[in-house]
Coordinates of C-alpha atoms and ligand atoms in Angstrom, one line a residue:
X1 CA 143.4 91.5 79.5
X2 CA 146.5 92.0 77.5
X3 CA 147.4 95.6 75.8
X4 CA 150.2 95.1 73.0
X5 CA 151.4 97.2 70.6
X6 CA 152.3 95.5 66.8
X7 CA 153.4 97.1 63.9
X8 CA 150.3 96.6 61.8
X9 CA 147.3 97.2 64.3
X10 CA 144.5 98.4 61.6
X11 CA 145.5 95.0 60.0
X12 CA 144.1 92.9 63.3
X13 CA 141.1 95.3 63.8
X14 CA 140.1 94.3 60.0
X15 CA 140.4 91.2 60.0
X16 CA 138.3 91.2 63.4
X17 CA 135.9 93.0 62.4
X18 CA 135.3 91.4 58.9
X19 CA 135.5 87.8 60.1
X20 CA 134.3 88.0 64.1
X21 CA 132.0 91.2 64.0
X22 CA 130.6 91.4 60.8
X23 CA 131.2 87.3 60.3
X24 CA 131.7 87.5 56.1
X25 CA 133.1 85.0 53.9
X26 CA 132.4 81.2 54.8
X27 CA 133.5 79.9 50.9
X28 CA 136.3 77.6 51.6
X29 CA 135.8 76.7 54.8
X30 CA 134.7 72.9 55.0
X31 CA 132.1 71.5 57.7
X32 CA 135.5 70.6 59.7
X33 CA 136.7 74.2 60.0
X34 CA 132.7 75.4 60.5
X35 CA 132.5 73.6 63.6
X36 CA 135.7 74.6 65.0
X37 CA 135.8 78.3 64.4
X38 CA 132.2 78.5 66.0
X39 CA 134.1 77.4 69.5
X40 CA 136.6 80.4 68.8
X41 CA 136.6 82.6 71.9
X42 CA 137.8 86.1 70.4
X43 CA 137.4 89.5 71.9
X44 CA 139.4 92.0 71.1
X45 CA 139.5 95.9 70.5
X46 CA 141.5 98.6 68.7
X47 CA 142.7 102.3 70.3
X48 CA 145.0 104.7 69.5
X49 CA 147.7 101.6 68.1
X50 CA 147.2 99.7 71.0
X51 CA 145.5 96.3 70.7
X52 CA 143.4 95.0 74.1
X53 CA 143.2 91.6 74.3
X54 CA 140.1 90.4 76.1
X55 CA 140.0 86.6 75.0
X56 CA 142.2 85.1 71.8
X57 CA 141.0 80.9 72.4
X58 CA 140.8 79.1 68.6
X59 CA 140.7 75.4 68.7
X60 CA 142.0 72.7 66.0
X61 CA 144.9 74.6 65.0
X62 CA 147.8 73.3 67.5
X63 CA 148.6 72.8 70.8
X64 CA 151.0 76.0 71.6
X65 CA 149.6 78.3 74.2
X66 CA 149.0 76.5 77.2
X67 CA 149.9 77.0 81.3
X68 CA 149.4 73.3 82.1
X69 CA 152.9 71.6 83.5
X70 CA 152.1 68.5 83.3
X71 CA 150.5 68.9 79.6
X72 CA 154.3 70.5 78.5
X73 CA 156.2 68.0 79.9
X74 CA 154.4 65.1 77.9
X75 CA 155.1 67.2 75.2
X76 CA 158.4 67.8 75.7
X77 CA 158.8 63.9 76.4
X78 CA 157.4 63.4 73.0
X79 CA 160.1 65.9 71.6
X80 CA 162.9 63.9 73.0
X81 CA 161.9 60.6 71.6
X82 CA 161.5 61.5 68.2
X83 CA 164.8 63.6 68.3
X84 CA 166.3 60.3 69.7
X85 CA 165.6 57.9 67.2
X86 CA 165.4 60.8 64.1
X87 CA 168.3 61.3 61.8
X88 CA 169.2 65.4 61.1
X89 CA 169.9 66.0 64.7
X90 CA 172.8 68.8 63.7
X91 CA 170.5 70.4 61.4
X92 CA 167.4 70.4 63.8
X93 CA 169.4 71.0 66.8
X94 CA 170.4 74.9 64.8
X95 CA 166.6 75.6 64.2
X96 CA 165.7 75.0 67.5
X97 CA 167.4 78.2 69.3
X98 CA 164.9 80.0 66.8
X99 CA 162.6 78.1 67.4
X100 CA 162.8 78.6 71.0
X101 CA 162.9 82.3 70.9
X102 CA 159.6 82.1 68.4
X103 CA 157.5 80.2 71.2
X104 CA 159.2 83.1 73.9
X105 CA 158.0 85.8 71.7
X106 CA 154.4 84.6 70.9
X107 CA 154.4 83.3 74.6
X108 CA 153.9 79.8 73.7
X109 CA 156.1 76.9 74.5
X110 CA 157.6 74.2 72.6
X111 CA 155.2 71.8 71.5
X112 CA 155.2 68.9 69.6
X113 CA 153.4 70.7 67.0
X114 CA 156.2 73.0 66.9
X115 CA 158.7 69.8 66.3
X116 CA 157.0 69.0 63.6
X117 CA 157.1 71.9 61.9
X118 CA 161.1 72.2 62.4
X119 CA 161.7 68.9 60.9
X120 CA 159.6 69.6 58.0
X121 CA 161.3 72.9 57.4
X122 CA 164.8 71.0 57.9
X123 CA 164.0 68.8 55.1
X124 CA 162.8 71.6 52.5
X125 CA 165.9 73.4 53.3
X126 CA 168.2 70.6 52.7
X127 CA 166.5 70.3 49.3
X128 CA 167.0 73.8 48.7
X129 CA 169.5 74.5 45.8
X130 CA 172.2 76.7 46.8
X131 CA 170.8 78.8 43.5
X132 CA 167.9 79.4 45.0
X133 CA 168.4 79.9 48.7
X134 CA 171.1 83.0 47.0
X135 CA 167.9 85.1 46.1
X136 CA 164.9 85.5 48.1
X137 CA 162.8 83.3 48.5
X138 CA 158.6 83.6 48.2
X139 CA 157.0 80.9 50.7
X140 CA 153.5 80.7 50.7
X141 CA 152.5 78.6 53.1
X142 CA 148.8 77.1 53.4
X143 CA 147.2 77.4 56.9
X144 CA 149.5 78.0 59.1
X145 CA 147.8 77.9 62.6
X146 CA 149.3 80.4 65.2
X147 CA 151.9 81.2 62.7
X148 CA 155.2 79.2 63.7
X149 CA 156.6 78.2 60.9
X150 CA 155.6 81.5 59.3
X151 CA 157.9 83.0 62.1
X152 CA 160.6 80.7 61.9
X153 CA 161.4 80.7 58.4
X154 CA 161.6 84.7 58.5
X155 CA 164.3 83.8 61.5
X156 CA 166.3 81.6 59.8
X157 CA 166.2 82.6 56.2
X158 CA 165.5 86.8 57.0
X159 CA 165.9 87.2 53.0
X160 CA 162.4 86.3 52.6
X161 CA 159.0 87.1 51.8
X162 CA 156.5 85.0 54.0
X163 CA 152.5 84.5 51.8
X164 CA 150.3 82.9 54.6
X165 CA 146.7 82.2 53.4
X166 CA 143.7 80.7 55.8
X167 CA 139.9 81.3 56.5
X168 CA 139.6 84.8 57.9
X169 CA 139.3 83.8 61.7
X170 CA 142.3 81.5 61.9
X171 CA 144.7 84.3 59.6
X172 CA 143.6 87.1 62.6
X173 CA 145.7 84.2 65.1
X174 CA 148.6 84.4 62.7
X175 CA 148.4 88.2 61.9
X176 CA 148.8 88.8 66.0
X177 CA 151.6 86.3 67.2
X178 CA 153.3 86.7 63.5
X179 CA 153.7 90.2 64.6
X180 CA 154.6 89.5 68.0
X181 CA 157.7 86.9 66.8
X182 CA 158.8 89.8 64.4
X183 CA 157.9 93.0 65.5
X184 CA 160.1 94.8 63.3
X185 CA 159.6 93.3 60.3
X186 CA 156.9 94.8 57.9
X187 CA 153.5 93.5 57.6
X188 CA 150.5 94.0 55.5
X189 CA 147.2 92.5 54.8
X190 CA 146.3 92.0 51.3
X191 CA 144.3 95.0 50.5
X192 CA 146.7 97.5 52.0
X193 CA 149.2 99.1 49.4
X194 CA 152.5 97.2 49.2
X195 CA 155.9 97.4 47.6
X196 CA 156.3 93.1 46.7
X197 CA 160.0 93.3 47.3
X198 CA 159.3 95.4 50.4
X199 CA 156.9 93.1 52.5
X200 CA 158.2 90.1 54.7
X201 CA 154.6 88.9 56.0
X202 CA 151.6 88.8 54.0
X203 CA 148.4 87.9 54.9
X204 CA 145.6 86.6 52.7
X205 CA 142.3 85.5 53.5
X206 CA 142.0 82.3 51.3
X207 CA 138.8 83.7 49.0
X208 CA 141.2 86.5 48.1
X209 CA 144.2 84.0 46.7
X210 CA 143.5 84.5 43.2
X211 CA 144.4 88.6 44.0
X212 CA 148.2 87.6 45.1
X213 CA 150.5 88.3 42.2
X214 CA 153.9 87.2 43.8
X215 CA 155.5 84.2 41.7
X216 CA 156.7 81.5 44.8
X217 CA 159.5 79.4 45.2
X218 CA 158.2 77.2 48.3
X219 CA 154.8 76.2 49.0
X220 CA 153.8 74.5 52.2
X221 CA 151.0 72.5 53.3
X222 CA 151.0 70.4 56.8
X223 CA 148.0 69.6 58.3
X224 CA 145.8 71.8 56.2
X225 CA 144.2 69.8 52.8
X226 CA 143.1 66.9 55.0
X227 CA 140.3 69.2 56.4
X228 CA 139.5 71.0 53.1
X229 CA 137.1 70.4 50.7
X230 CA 138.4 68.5 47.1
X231 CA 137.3 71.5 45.7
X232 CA 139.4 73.8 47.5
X233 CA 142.6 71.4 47.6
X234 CA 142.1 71.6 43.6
X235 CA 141.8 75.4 43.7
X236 CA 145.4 75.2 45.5
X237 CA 147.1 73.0 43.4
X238 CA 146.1 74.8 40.3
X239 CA 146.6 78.1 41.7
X240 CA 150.3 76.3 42.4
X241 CA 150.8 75.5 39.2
X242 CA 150.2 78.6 37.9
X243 CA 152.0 80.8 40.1
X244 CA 155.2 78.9 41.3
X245 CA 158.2 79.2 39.8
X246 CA 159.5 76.0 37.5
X247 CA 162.3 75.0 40.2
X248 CA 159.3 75.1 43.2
X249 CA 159.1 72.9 46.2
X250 CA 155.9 72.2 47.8
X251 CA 155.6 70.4 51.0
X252 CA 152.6 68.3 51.3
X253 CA 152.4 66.6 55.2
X254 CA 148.5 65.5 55.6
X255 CA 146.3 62.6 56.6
X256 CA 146.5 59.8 54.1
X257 CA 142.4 59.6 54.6
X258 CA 140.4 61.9 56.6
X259 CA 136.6 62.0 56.9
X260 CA 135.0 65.3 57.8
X261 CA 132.1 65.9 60.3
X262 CA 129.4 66.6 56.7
X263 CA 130.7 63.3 55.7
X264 CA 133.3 64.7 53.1
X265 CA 136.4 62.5 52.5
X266 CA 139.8 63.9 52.1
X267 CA 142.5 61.9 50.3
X268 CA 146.2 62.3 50.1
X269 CA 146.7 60.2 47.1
X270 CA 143.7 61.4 44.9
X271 CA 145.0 65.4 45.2
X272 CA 145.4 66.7 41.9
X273 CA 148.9 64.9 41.7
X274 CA 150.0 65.1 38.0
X275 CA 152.3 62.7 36.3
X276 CA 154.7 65.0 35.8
X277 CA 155.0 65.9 39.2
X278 CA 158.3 64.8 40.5
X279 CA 158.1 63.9 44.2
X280 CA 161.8 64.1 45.9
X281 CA 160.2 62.6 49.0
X282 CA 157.0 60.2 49.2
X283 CA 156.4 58.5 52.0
X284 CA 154.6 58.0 55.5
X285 CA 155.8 60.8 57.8
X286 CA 158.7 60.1 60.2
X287 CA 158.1 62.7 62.1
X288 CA 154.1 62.4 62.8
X289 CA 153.4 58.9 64.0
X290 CA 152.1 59.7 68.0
X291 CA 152.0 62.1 70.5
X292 CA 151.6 62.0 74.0
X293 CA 148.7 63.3 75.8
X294 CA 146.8 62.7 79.0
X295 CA 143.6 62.3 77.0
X296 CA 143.4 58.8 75.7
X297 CA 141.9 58.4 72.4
X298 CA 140.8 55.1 70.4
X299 CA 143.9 54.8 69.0
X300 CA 146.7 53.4 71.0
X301 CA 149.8 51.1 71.5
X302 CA 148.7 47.8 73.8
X303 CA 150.7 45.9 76.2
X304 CA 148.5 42.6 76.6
X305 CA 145.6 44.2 75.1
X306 CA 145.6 47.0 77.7
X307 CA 145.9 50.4 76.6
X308 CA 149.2 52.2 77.3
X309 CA 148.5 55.6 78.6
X310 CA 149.6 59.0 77.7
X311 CA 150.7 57.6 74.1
X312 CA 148.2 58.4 71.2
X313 CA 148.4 57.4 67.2
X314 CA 146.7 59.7 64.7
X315 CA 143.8 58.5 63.6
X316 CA 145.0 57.4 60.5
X317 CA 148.3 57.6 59.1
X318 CA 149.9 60.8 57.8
X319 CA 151.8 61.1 54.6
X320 CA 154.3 63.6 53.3
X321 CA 155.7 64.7 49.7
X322 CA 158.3 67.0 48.8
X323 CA 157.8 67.9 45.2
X324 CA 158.3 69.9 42.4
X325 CA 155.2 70.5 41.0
X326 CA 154.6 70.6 37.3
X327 CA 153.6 74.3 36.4
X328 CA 152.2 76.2 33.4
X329 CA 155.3 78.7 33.9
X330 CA 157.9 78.9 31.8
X331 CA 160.9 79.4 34.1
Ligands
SAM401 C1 145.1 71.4 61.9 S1 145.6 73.1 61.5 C2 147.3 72.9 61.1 C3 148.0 74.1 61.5 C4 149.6 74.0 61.3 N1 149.8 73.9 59.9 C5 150.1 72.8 62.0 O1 150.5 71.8 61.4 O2 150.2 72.9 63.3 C6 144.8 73.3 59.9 C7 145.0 74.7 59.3 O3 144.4 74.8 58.1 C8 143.6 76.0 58.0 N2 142.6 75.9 56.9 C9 141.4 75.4 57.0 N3 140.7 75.7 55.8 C10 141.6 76.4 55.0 C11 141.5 76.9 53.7 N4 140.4 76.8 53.0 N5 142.6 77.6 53.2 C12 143.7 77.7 54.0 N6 143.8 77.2 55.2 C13 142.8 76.5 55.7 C14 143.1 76.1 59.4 O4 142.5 77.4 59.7 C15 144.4 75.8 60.2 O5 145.2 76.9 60.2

């Protein structure tokens, strides 16, 4: 059992006790994320400040917390060969000391999920105007899993208010190791009472994201639309369009097709794209081609028509844009 003390405690023991006790709210959350949550493994209690820790297992949502050596170092393998042949390597090299003390603070190690997420965040922030990265910045950033990017952009751009929205029982992950990256920063859950220019981490179950009033300059997706509904993708996008500033960026990283376990197909390309969208990158994803595992799965590099080991493709290639969305605003 674990005993830590966070800045926003009452904020974990809601969110616990709304989504794992009293088990409310399942709009939004597709047959994919229905099967998943149910193999959560979450026990956890609430005294005097202190949060106990007596299990905190959620599947599906990265690879970060794990004691297995031999598990890290394929990881860490993986790491190195995409750093190798990748261009960027100055810029990436600076967010990985962040990064490194992230993974430290949430006790989780470098994974390639983590990588992933660094090179994504390199390239928004190499698109960011000088104008805009001079005022703070609004992310809101779209299922986040444990929380890492969350946690790394408030390290490397600390002039910043950090929006992260899921389905109740994955936003509990990011509410506890969000607070253990930044323990001094100030957190709040969507129905506490708020300053806007006061908060750095907010947290917002997704069938509350009509409540958030913040205007955003960054939106971020990886990973995240490919396992919603269409519905709910089109709920983002026009909740996007209506509450990001004209200058926004959103980062899109997701499967270019993905079929859910009720039989639900996600697509990149048929998103609510508009024409007037104007996509600064559009392409496969560099950065998200294999990863290396001791589980094989179907999908595979051959030598001879053998199976190589350890080295796994997706199944199904991944696509990422970097846009500016077409809003309704006017500035
Ligand atoms: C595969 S994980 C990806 C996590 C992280 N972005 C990454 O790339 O490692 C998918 C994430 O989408 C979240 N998700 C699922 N349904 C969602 C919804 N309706 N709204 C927001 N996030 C959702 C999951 O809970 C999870 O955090």
């Amino acid at each position: 059992m674990e005993k830590i003390k966070l800045p926003n405690s009452s904020l974990i023991k809601s969110l616990y006790d709304k989504y794992y006790i009293k088990e409310q709210h399942k709009e939004f959350v597709s047959s994919h994320w229905k099967l998943h949550s149910e193999q959560f493994n979450v026990k956890l209690e609430e005294k005097e400040g202190y949060i106990y820790i007596h299990s905190l297992q959620g599947l599906g949502f990265g690879d970060l917390i794990t004691r297995d050596p031999f598990k890290k170092l394929l990881n860490y393998i993986c790491n190195f060969s995409y750093f190798a042949k990748l261009p960027q390597r100055t810029n990436v090299v600076k967010l990985l000391i962040p990064s490194l003390k992230i993974c430290k603070s949430m006790g989780a190690y470098f994974s390639f999920d983590c990588l992933k997420q660094v090179y994504a965040l390199e390239l928004i922030m190499r698109h960011t105007s000088m104008k805009r990265k001079n005022k703070r910045l609004v992310f809101l950033i779209i299922g986040d899993g444990y929380g890492f990017l969350s946690s790394l952009i408030k390290a490397v751009i600390p002039n910043s208010t950090v929006v992260l929205v899921d389905i109740g029982k994955v936003l509990l992950f990011q509410s506890i190791y969000c607070q253990k990256a930044h323990p001094k920063a100030l957190h709040f859950g969507i129905e506490e009472g708020y300053k806007k220019e006061l908060v750095d981490f907010l947290y917002c179950p997704t069938e509350d994201l009509e409540k958030l009033t913040f205007t955003f300059d960054i939106a971020v997706n990886i990973a995240s639309m490919q396992e919603m509904n269409a519905s709910t993708v089109e709920r983002y996008f026009q909740f996007m369009r209506k509450n990001c500033n004209k200058d926004n960026l959103f980062y899109c990283c997701n499967r270019e097709s993905k079929t859910m376990p009720g039989g639900e197909v996600s697509e990149f390309r048929k998103y609510p794209w508009d024409t007037r969208d104007k996509h600064l990158v559009d392409e496969y994803c560099p950065w998200y081609k294999y990863s290396l595992a001791y589980r094989q799965t179907k999908y595979g590099p051959k030598l001879l028509g053998i199976r190589i080991p350890f080295i796994n493709y997706f199944a199904g290639p991944i696509m990422h844009r970097l846009t500016i969305l077409h809003t309704e605003r006017e500035t």
